[in-house]
PDB file of C-alpha atoms in Angstrom:
ATOM      1  CA  MET A  10      72.001  39.286 114.505  1.00 58.00           C
ATOM      2  CA  SER A  11      70.303  42.624 114.948  1.00 61.00           C
ATOM      3  CA  THR A  12      70.799  45.474 112.541  1.00 65.00           C
ATOM      4  CA  GLN A  13      70.597  48.115 115.299  1.00 61.00           C
ATOM      5  CA  PRO A  14      73.824  49.646 116.588  1.00 60.00           C
ATOM      6  CA  LEU A  15      75.158  48.500 119.921  1.00 61.00           C
ATOM      7  CA  LEU A  16      74.998  51.918 121.607  1.00 61.00           C
ATOM      8  CA  GLN A  17      71.781  53.771 121.025  1.00 60.00           C
ATOM      9  CA  ARG A  18      70.843  57.292 121.975  1.00 61.00           C
ATOM     10  CA  THR A  19      67.525  57.936 123.625  1.00 60.00           C
ATOM     11  CA  ALA A  20      65.358  60.961 123.021  1.00 64.00           C
ATOM     12  CA  ALA A  21      66.856  63.500 125.480  1.00 68.00           C
ATOM     13  CA  LYS A  22      65.773  61.676 128.608  1.00 70.00           C
ATOM     14  CA  ARG A  23      67.545  62.713 131.760  1.00 71.00           C
ATOM     15  CA  ILE A  24      68.140  60.103 134.384  1.00 69.00           C
ATOM     16  CA  ALA A  25      67.794  61.344 137.952  1.00 64.00           C
ATOM     17  CA  LEU A  26      70.711  60.097 140.000  1.00 62.00           C
ATOM     18  CA  PRO A  27      70.978  60.718 143.729  1.00 63.00           C
ATOM     19  CA  VAL A  28      73.625  63.274 144.602  1.00 64.00           C
ATOM     20  CA  LYS A  29      75.997  62.103 147.281  1.00 72.00           C
ATOM     21  CA  VAL A  30      76.950  64.929 149.620  1.00 71.00           C
ATOM     22  CA  GLU A  31      80.125  64.309 151.550  1.00 80.00           C
ATOM     23  CA  PRO A  32      80.070  64.720 155.333  1.00 81.00           C
ATOM     24  CA  LYS A  33      82.749  67.404 155.146  1.00 88.00           C
ATOM     25  CA  VAL A  34      80.162  69.758 153.629  1.00 85.00           C
ATOM     26  CA  ALA A  35      77.954  69.500 156.722  1.00 87.00           C
ATOM     27  CA  PHE A  36      80.970  69.929 158.989  1.00 93.00           C
ATOM     28  CA  ALA A  37      82.038  73.012 157.039  1.00 91.00           C
ATOM     29  CA  ASN A  38      78.552  74.440 157.563  1.00 92.00           C
ATOM     30  CA  GLU A  39      78.827  73.837 161.299  1.00 95.00           C
ATOM     31  CA  ARG A  40      82.331  75.328 161.412  1.00 96.00           C
ATOM     32  CA  THR A  41      81.087  78.461 159.653  1.00 94.00           C
ATOM     33  CA  PHE A  42      78.195  78.749 162.110  1.00 96.00           C
ATOM     34  CA  LEU A  43      80.570  78.459 165.070  1.00 97.00           C
ATOM     35  CA  SER A  44      82.843  81.082 163.538  1.00 96.00           C
ATOM     36  CA  TRP A  45      79.937  83.519 163.264  1.00 96.00           C
ATOM     37  CA  LEU A  46      78.990  82.799 166.887  1.00 97.00           C
ATOM     38  CA  HIS A  47      82.571  83.399 167.981  1.00 97.00           C
ATOM     39  CA  PHE A  48      82.395  86.829 166.344  1.00 96.00           C
ATOM     40  CA  THR A  49      79.138  87.598 168.162  1.00 97.00           C
ATOM     41  CA  VAL A  50      80.644  86.605 171.514  1.00 97.00           C
ATOM     42  CA  VAL A  51      83.594  88.944 170.934  1.00 97.00           C
ATOM     43  CA  LEU A  52      81.294  91.773 169.845  1.00 96.00           C
ATOM     44  CA  GLY A  53      78.975  91.119 172.793  1.00 96.00           C
ATOM     45  CA  GLY A  54      81.980  91.186 175.146  1.00 96.00           C
ATOM     46  CA  LEU A  55      82.944  94.567 173.736  1.00 94.00           C
ATOM     47  CA  ALA A  56      79.382  95.782 174.310  1.00 95.00           C
ATOM     48  CA  VAL A  57      79.348  94.539 177.907  1.00 95.00           C
ATOM     49  CA  GLY A  58      82.686  96.223 178.575  1.00 94.00           C
ATOM     50  CA  LEU A  59      81.383  99.510 177.213  1.00 91.00           C
ATOM     51  CA  LEU A  60      78.193  99.125 179.210  1.00 91.00           C
ATOM     52  CA  ASN A  61      79.938  98.481 182.514  1.00 92.00           C
ATOM     53  CA  PHE A  62      82.867 100.860 182.264  1.00 89.00           C
ATOM     54  CA  GLY A  63      81.584 103.565 179.932  1.00 83.00           C
ATOM     55  CA  ASP A  64      79.759 106.826 180.289  1.00 89.00           C
ATOM     56  CA  LYS A  65      76.606 107.866 178.423  1.00 90.00           C
ATOM     57  CA  VAL A  66      78.326 107.566 175.036  1.00 90.00           C
ATOM     58  CA  GLY A  67      79.636 104.149 176.052  1.00 90.00           C
ATOM     59  CA  ARG A  68      76.130 102.979 176.938  1.00 92.00           C
ATOM     60  CA  ILE A  69      74.761 104.187 173.585  1.00 93.00           C
ATOM     61  CA  SER A  70      77.601 102.428 171.761  1.00 93.00           C
ATOM     62  CA  ALA A  71      77.067  99.294 173.860  1.00 94.00           C
ATOM     63  CA  ALA A  72      73.415  99.230 172.834  1.00 95.00           C
ATOM     64  CA  MET A  73      74.354  99.572 169.157  1.00 95.00           C
ATOM     65  CA  PHE A  74      77.029  96.868 169.352  1.00 96.00           C
ATOM     66  CA  SER A  75      74.607  94.589 171.217  1.00 96.00           C
ATOM     67  CA  PHE A  76      72.017  95.095 168.484  1.00 96.00           C
ATOM     68  CA  VAL A  77      74.581  94.261 165.785  1.00 96.00           C
ATOM     69  CA  ALA A  78      75.719  91.161 167.740  1.00 96.00           C
ATOM     70  CA  MET A  79      72.142  89.918 168.040  1.00 97.00           C
ATOM     71  CA  ALA A  80      71.530  90.562 164.342  1.00 96.00           C
ATOM     72  CA  VAL A  81      74.643  88.521 163.500  1.00 96.00           C
ATOM     73  CA  MET A  82      73.410  85.692 165.755  1.00 97.00           C
ATOM     74  CA  VAL A  83      70.022  85.594 164.034  1.00 97.00           C
ATOM     75  CA  TYR A  84      71.659  85.720 160.599  1.00 97.00           C
ATOM     76  CA  ALA A  85      74.091  82.916 161.509  1.00 96.00           C
ATOM     77  CA  LEU A  86      71.280  80.704 162.798  1.00 97.00           C
ATOM     78  CA  TYR A  87      69.106  81.308 159.740  1.00 96.00           C
ATOM     79  CA  THR A  88      71.991  80.665 157.338  1.00 95.00           C
ATOM     80  CA  PHE A  89      73.023  77.509 159.203  1.00 96.00           C
ATOM     81  CA  HIS A  90      69.537  76.020 158.994  1.00 96.00           C
ATOM     82  CA  TRP A  91      69.102  77.060 155.359  1.00 93.00           C
ATOM     83  CA  ARG A  92      72.408  75.426 154.362  1.00 92.00           C
ATOM     84  CA  ALA A  93      71.722  72.306 156.443  1.00 91.00           C
ATOM     85  CA  ALA A  94      68.337  71.858 154.771  1.00 91.00           C
ATOM     86  CA  SER A  95      69.910  72.314 151.331  1.00 88.00           C
ATOM     87  CA  ILE A  96      72.602  69.765 152.140  1.00 86.00           C
ATOM     88  CA  ARG A  97      70.041  67.263 153.452  1.00 86.00           C
ATOM     89  CA  ARG A  98      67.993  67.598 150.276  1.00 84.00           C
ATOM     90  CA  GLY A  99      71.115  66.968 148.238  1.00 78.00           C
ATOM     91  CA  GLY A 100      71.298  70.375 146.632  1.00 73.00           C
ATOM     92  CA  ARG A 101      74.337  71.140 144.579  1.00 72.00           C
ATOM     93  CA  GLY A 102      74.762  74.668 145.913  1.00 72.00           C
ATOM     94  CA  PRO A 103      75.899  77.332 145.829  1.00 83.00           C
ATOM     95  CA  TYR A 104      75.617  77.728 149.569  1.00 80.00           C
ATOM     96  CA  ASP A 105      77.044  81.218 149.816  1.00 84.00           C
ATOM     97  CA  ASP A 106      75.264  84.453 150.638  1.00 87.00           C
ATOM     98  CA  ARG A 107      76.622  87.761 149.421  1.00 88.00           C
ATOM     99  CA  VAL A 108      73.945  90.105 150.739  1.00 93.00           C
ATOM    100  CA  GLY A 109      73.800  89.121 154.426  1.00 92.00           C
ATOM    101  CA  PRO A 110      77.454  89.698 155.389  1.00 93.00           C
ATOM    102  CA  THR A 111      77.462  92.972 153.455  1.00 95.00           C
ATOM    103  CA  ILE A 112      74.466  94.261 155.413  1.00 95.00           C
ATOM    104  CA  LEU A 113      75.962  93.113 158.718  1.00 94.00           C
ATOM    105  CA  CYS A 114      79.311  94.773 157.961  1.00 94.00           C
ATOM    106  CA  ALA A 115      77.508  97.984 157.008  1.00 96.00           C
ATOM    107  CA  ALA A 116      75.608  97.894 160.327  1.00 95.00           C
ATOM    108  CA  LEU A 117      78.875  97.359 162.218  1.00 95.00           C
ATOM    109  CA  ILE A 118      80.526 100.253 160.383  1.00 96.00           C
ATOM    110  CA  VAL A 119      77.548 102.493 161.207  1.00 96.00           C
ATOM    111  CA  ALA A 120      77.849 101.536 164.895  1.00 94.00           C
ATOM    112  CA  ILE A 121      81.576 102.315 164.904  1.00 94.00           C
ATOM    113  CA  VAL A 122      81.105 105.645 163.103  1.00 96.00           C
ATOM    114  CA  VAL A 123      78.340 106.668 165.524  1.00 94.00           C
ATOM    115  CA  ASN A 124      80.593 105.690 168.426  1.00 92.00           C
ATOM    116  CA  PHE A 125      83.414 107.896 167.136  1.00 93.00           C
ATOM    117  CA  ALA A 126      81.058 110.736 166.237  1.00 94.00           C
ATOM    118  CA  LEU A 127      79.511 110.748 169.696  1.00 92.00           C
ATOM    119  CA  ARG A 128      82.896 110.478 171.371  1.00 90.00           C
ATOM    120  CA  PHE A 129      84.454 113.371 169.472  1.00 91.00           C
ATOM    121  CA  THR A 130      81.431 115.682 169.624  1.00 91.00           C
ATOM    122  CA  GLN A 131      80.866 115.204 173.363  1.00 83.00           C
ATOM    123  CA  PRO A 132      82.345 118.072 175.379  1.00 78.00           C
ATOM    124  CA  ASP A 133      85.098 117.065 177.773  1.00 69.00           C
ATOM    125  CA  SER A 134      83.840 116.582 181.304  1.00 59.00           C
ATOM    126  CA  THR A 135      87.337 116.615 182.804  1.00 55.00           C
ATOM    127  CA  PRO A 136      88.510 119.941 184.285  1.00 46.00           C
TER     128      PRO A 136
END
């Protein structure tokens, strides 16, 4: 019989095991992407309504809201592809982004504040 113990420790070798990513992670990524696109459709609808039925201030606000909607679309597409690539490679995450939504919300707040500022500083055209 051998004099070595049954369970031996090796010299700090790490064994690379494949990480199994569940399909629900990819579906959650797609759901998040569709949620962002839903928001852009609503914001774009608001911009089109302001463009069609608004005055000069409405057209300026429509342009700002359209710009924010397009920025959100680009961000959503970039984030979707970045997360999908990370999931395909088997990355363990995190898959969240704290900077992007903050910048987009700040841009939306700026558009709303400019809309109100223009609306309240414009002289009344009604007699």
